[in-house]
């Protein structure tokens, strides 16, 4: 019995150590522009050298990970990039910014009085402050000589899926490919990036938080504007369709195979 207890304690310690090790790979950073601050985490490839060039991946988290601790944004998606096999196969600079609690990545009117939530995306509003800061950060990062400017990517889930569509509409020439999980967006703006950026869109058909018809709408808009997006609808998934998306064996292979058109 004592041996079993000691073994269980060892497993718990090992598990905790692994989690902390993953977080340690993402260094805490702050991006400051004027009086505004964006907290973010960044992971560099193993054996990083400024003499080489690397792809960049921007990941936008969901509403539940908003805050100012510069940690919660790693809750979903970070393991995909810290996985030892993935990290070796796809060396890249990976950025996880954190949105403050009182804001959103996309400029959306959100009504949570009923579910699925009601979402409206104004066409001509300026970007939210967090999105402005993310764009400024990405412009700074991608200006570096060690960045492969032909292989810059963005992805996100839920609020971050909406932010993915939004940043594409505002910076269509920055990205080669993008993935949006259980998101939504302004279909009128799809024309800005439909033929410029390769997309893979995911949603759960049983999503009772963000209506899957939002992703269907965005797929249709991209098709109507000449794009050819991948679209995966998981029949039995609710809002956490990111679990299925992150488990897709071809996701990273697809993403890192893309270069700007």
Short mmCIF file of C-alpha atoms in Angstrom, two decimals:
data_model
loop_
_atom_site.label_atom_id
_atom_site.label_comp_id
_atom_site.label_asym_id
_atom_site.label_seq_id
_atom_site.Cartn_x
_atom_site.Cartn_y
_atom_site.Cartn_z
CA UNK A 1 0.00 0.00 0.00
CA UNK A 2 2.85 2.35 0.89
CA UNK A 3 4.57 1.61 -2.44
CA UNK A 4 1.32 2.39 -4.31
CA UNK A 5 0.94 5.66 -2.41
CA UNK A 6 4.52 6.67 -3.19
CA UNK A 7 4.01 5.78 -6.84
CA UNK A 8 0.85 7.94 -7.05
CA UNK A 9 2.69 10.87 -5.42
CA UNK A 10 5.51 10.42 -7.94
CA UNK A 11 3.01 10.50 -10.84
CA UNK A 12 1.40 13.68 -9.51
CA UNK A 13 4.76 15.38 -9.11
CA UNK A 14 5.81 14.26 -12.60
CA UNK A 15 2.55 15.55 -14.08
CA UNK A 16 2.91 18.93 -12.34
CA UNK A 17 6.54 19.19 -13.45
CA UNK A 18 5.50 18.52 -17.06
CA UNK A 19 2.84 21.26 -16.96
CA UNK A 20 5.28 23.78 -15.51
CA UNK A 21 7.92 22.76 -18.06
CA UNK A 22 5.47 23.46 -20.89
CA UNK A 23 4.66 26.88 -19.49
CA UNK A 24 8.36 27.60 -19.05
CA UNK A 25 8.85 27.12 -22.79
CA UNK A 26 6.61 30.15 -23.34
CA UNK A 27 8.47 33.19 -22.03
CA UNK A 28 6.47 35.98 -20.38
CA UNK A 29 6.60 39.22 -22.34
CA UNK A 30 4.90 42.62 -22.45
CA UNK A 31 4.32 44.71 -25.58
CA UNK A 32 3.95 48.42 -24.91
CA UNK A 33 2.69 51.03 -27.34
CA UNK A 34 2.20 54.50 -25.93
CA UNK A 35 0.16 54.08 -22.77
CA UNK A 36 -1.24 50.68 -23.78
CA UNK A 37 0.09 47.28 -22.77
CA UNK A 38 -0.41 43.78 -24.18
CA UNK A 39 0.72 40.79 -22.17
CA UNK A 40 1.83 37.79 -24.18
CA UNK A 41 3.83 34.58 -24.13
CA UNK A 42 6.32 33.59 -26.81
CA UNK A 43 8.07 30.30 -27.54
CA UNK A 44 11.15 30.12 -29.74
CA UNK A 45 12.28 26.97 -31.56
CA UNK A 46 14.80 24.64 -29.98
CA UNK A 47 18.34 25.77 -30.75
CA UNK A 48 16.99 29.12 -31.93
CA UNK A 49 19.47 31.16 -33.96
CA UNK A 50 19.02 34.62 -35.44
CA UNK A 51 21.02 33.34 -38.42
CA UNK A 52 18.11 31.11 -39.44
CA UNK A 53 14.56 31.96 -40.53
CA UNK A 54 11.44 30.57 -38.85
CA UNK A 55 7.68 30.59 -39.39
CA UNK A 56 5.54 32.53 -36.89
CA UNK A 57 2.25 31.32 -35.42
CA UNK A 58 -0.13 33.70 -33.64
CA UNK A 59 -2.73 32.00 -31.44
CA UNK A 60 -5.79 33.83 -30.11
CA UNK A 61 -7.47 32.35 -27.04
CA UNK A 62 -11.16 32.23 -26.07
CA UNK A 63 -13.19 34.46 -23.75
CA UNK A 64 -12.64 32.20 -20.76
CA UNK A 65 -8.89 32.81 -20.83
CA UNK A 66 -9.10 36.61 -20.71
CA UNK A 67 -7.33 38.35 -17.83
CA UNK A 68 -4.04 39.90 -16.83
CA UNK A 69 -2.11 36.98 -15.32
CA UNK A 70 -0.28 36.21 -18.60
CA UNK A 71 -0.88 32.50 -17.98
CA UNK A 72 -4.48 31.51 -18.66
CA UNK A 73 -4.16 32.02 -22.41
CA UNK A 74 -1.99 28.88 -22.51
CA UNK A 75 -4.86 26.68 -21.25
CA UNK A 76 -5.95 25.50 -24.70
CA UNK A 77 -3.66 25.01 -27.66
CA UNK A 78 -0.23 25.46 -26.12
CA UNK A 79 0.35 21.70 -25.76
CA UNK A 80 -0.06 21.32 -29.51
CA UNK A 81 3.06 23.44 -30.00
CA UNK A 82 5.10 22.29 -26.98
CA UNK A 83 4.69 18.62 -27.89
CA UNK A 84 8.23 17.39 -28.39
CA UNK A 85 7.53 15.67 -31.71
CA UNK A 86 5.63 18.66 -33.10
CA UNK A 87 8.27 21.07 -31.89
CA UNK A 88 10.98 19.07 -33.61
CA UNK A 89 9.03 18.62 -36.84
CA UNK A 90 7.77 22.20 -37.07
CA UNK A 91 10.28 24.64 -35.54
CA UNK A 92 8.50 27.97 -35.22
CA UNK A 93 8.06 31.10 -33.15
CA UNK A 94 4.69 30.78 -31.40
CA UNK A 95 2.91 33.75 -29.80
CA UNK A 96 0.01 33.60 -27.31
CA UNK A 97 -1.23 37.11 -26.40
CA UNK A 98 -3.76 37.65 -23.61
CA UNK A 99 -6.87 39.79 -23.99
CA UNK A 100 -8.02 41.78 -20.94
CA UNK A 101 -11.19 40.66 -19.18
CA UNK A 102 -13.24 43.68 -20.28
CA UNK A 103 -12.55 43.41 -24.02
CA UNK A 104 -12.61 41.12 -27.05
CA UNK A 105 -10.28 40.33 -29.95
CA UNK A 106 -12.95 41.24 -32.50
CA UNK A 107 -15.20 44.27 -32.48
CA UNK A 108 -18.38 42.31 -31.83
CA UNK A 109 -21.69 43.14 -30.20
CA UNK A 110 -22.24 40.17 -27.88
CA UNK A 111 -25.56 39.31 -26.22
CA UNK A 112 -25.31 36.49 -23.70
CA UNK A 113 -28.92 36.71 -22.50
CA UNK A 114 -29.73 33.49 -24.38
CA UNK A 115 -27.82 30.61 -25.95
CA UNK A 116 -26.36 30.20 -28.46
CA UNK A 117 -25.14 33.75 -27.85
CA UNK A 118 -26.16 36.50 -30.26
CA UNK A 119 -23.28 38.02 -32.23
CA UNK A 120 -23.16 41.01 -34.55
CA UNK A 121 -19.97 42.17 -36.26
CA UNK A 122 -19.93 45.85 -37.30
CA UNK A 123 -18.27 46.41 -40.66
CA UNK A 124 -16.55 49.76 -40.29
CA UNK A 125 -15.61 50.03 -36.61
CA UNK A 126 -11.96 50.43 -35.67
CA UNK A 127 -10.20 47.47 -34.07
CA UNK A 128 -10.47 46.91 -30.33
CA UNK A 129 -7.46 48.04 -28.33
CA UNK A 130 -6.22 44.45 -27.76
CA UNK A 131 -6.49 43.72 -31.51
CA UNK A 132 -4.65 46.94 -32.35
CA UNK A 133 -1.87 45.90 -29.98
CA UNK A 134 -1.72 42.37 -31.44
CA UNK A 135 -1.37 43.82 -34.95
CA UNK A 136 1.38 46.16 -33.74
CA UNK A 137 3.17 43.27 -32.02
CA UNK A 138 2.94 41.11 -35.13
CA UNK A 139 4.30 43.92 -37.31
CA UNK A 140 7.23 44.23 -34.93
CA UNK A 141 7.93 40.48 -34.75
CA UNK A 142 7.61 39.87 -38.48
CA UNK A 143 10.03 42.70 -39.25
CA UNK A 144 12.88 40.64 -37.78
CA UNK A 145 15.41 39.08 -40.14
CA UNK A 146 14.98 35.68 -38.46
CA UNK A 147 11.28 35.51 -39.44
CA UNK A 148 10.20 33.79 -42.65
CA UNK A 149 7.69 36.40 -43.81
CA UNK A 150 6.20 33.97 -46.33
CA UNK A 151 5.14 31.62 -43.53
CA UNK A 152 3.18 33.62 -40.95
CA UNK A 153 0.05 31.97 -39.55
CA UNK A 154 -2.85 32.72 -37.20
CA UNK A 155 -5.39 30.54 -35.43
CA UNK A 156 -7.80 30.74 -32.55
CA UNK A 157 -10.80 29.27 -30.80
CA UNK A 158 -14.23 30.72 -29.93
CA UNK A 159 -13.55 34.42 -29.25
CA UNK A 160 -10.15 33.74 -30.81
CA UNK A 161 -11.79 32.15 -33.86
CA UNK A 162 -13.71 35.40 -34.28
CA UNK A 163 -10.47 37.30 -33.78
CA UNK A 164 -8.86 35.17 -36.48
CA UNK A 165 -11.42 36.24 -39.07
CA UNK A 166 -11.08 39.84 -37.89
CA UNK A 167 -7.29 40.07 -38.06
CA UNK A 168 -7.40 38.49 -41.52
CA UNK A 169 -9.78 41.21 -42.68
CA UNK A 170 -7.49 43.90 -41.25
CA UNK A 171 -4.14 42.35 -42.25
CA UNK A 172 -4.85 40.08 -45.25
CA UNK A 173 -1.32 40.38 -46.60
CA UNK A 174 0.38 39.33 -43.37
CA UNK A 175 -0.73 35.69 -43.22
CA UNK A 176 -0.25 32.63 -45.40
CA UNK A 177 -2.79 30.40 -43.63
CA UNK A 178 -5.22 30.41 -40.72
CA UNK A 179 -7.45 28.10 -38.71
CA UNK A 180 -10.60 29.22 -36.90
CA UNK A 181 -12.30 26.96 -34.34
CA UNK A 182 -15.94 27.50 -33.24
CA UNK A 183 -15.84 31.12 -34.35
CA UNK A 184 -17.88 33.60 -36.35
CA UNK A 185 -17.28 36.87 -38.17
CA UNK A 186 -18.39 39.49 -40.65
CA UNK A 187 -19.13 37.67 -43.90
CA UNK A 188 -18.92 40.90 -45.92
CA UNK A 189 -15.24 41.22 -45.03
CA UNK A 190 -14.30 37.74 -46.28
CA UNK A 191 -13.56 39.28 -49.67
CA UNK A 192 -10.46 40.89 -48.14
CA UNK A 193 -8.70 37.55 -47.58
CA UNK A 194 -10.67 34.79 -49.35
CA UNK A 195 -8.14 34.28 -52.16
CA UNK A 196 -5.06 35.38 -50.23
CA UNK A 197 -5.11 33.14 -47.15
CA UNK A 198 -5.63 29.38 -46.94
CA UNK A 199 -8.16 28.52 -44.25
CA UNK A 200 -9.28 25.53 -42.22
CA UNK A 201 -12.48 26.14 -40.30
CA UNK A 202 -13.75 23.86 -37.50
CA UNK A 203 -16.98 23.73 -35.52
CA UNK A 204 -19.11 21.36 -33.48
CA UNK A 205 -22.59 20.73 -34.88
CA UNK A 206 -23.89 20.46 -31.30
CA UNK A 207 -22.35 23.78 -30.16
CA UNK A 208 -24.84 25.56 -27.88
CA UNK A 209 -22.59 28.55 -27.16
CA UNK A 210 -21.46 29.78 -30.59
CA UNK A 211 -23.92 28.70 -33.28
CA UNK A 212 -22.21 26.47 -35.88
CA UNK A 213 -24.15 28.33 -38.58
CA UNK A 214 -21.69 31.18 -37.96
CA UNK A 215 -18.86 29.07 -39.35
CA UNK A 216 -21.08 27.83 -42.18
CA UNK A 217 -21.79 31.48 -43.02
CA UNK A 218 -18.07 32.28 -43.13
CA UNK A 219 -17.32 29.23 -45.30
CA UNK A 220 -20.02 30.28 -47.75
CA UNK A 221 -18.70 33.86 -47.84
CA UNK A 222 -15.16 32.68 -48.54
CA UNK A 223 -16.41 30.38 -51.32
CA UNK A 224 -18.48 33.17 -52.84
CA UNK A 225 -15.36 35.35 -52.95
CA UNK A 226 -13.19 32.78 -54.70
CA UNK A 227 -11.58 31.06 -51.71
CA UNK A 228 -11.36 27.31 -51.14
CA UNK A 229 -11.46 26.68 -47.38
CA UNK A 230 -11.23 23.36 -45.60
CA UNK A 231 -14.27 22.88 -43.36
CA UNK A 232 -14.65 20.25 -40.65
CA UNK A 233 -17.95 19.95 -38.77
CA UNK A 234 -17.89 17.49 -35.86
CA UNK A 235 -21.34 15.92 -35.57
CA UNK A 236 -21.20 15.22 -31.83
CA UNK A 237 -19.04 18.11 -30.55
CA UNK A 238 -20.37 20.90 -28.39
CA UNK A 239 -18.42 24.14 -27.87
CA UNK A 240 -15.11 22.41 -27.08
CA UNK A 241 -14.56 21.33 -30.69
CA UNK A 242 -10.99 22.56 -30.26
CA UNK A 243 -10.19 19.24 -28.61
CA UNK A 244 -11.07 17.45 -31.85
CA UNK A 245 -9.36 20.11 -33.99
CA UNK A 246 -6.10 19.89 -32.04
CA UNK A 247 -6.23 16.10 -32.40
CA UNK A 248 -6.37 16.35 -36.20
CA UNK A 249 -3.19 14.56 -37.33
CA UNK A 250 -2.81 16.75 -40.42
CA UNK A 251 -3.45 20.17 -38.84
CA UNK A 252 0.16 21.25 -38.32
CA UNK A 253 1.37 19.53 -41.49
CA UNK A 254 -1.27 21.46 -43.43
CA UNK A 255 -0.52 24.75 -41.66
CA UNK A 256 3.25 24.73 -42.06
CA UNK A 257 3.04 23.62 -45.68
CA UNK A 258 1.45 26.93 -46.63
CA UNK A 259 3.29 29.97 -47.95
CA UNK A 260 1.91 33.32 -49.04
CA UNK A 261 0.24 33.27 -52.43
#
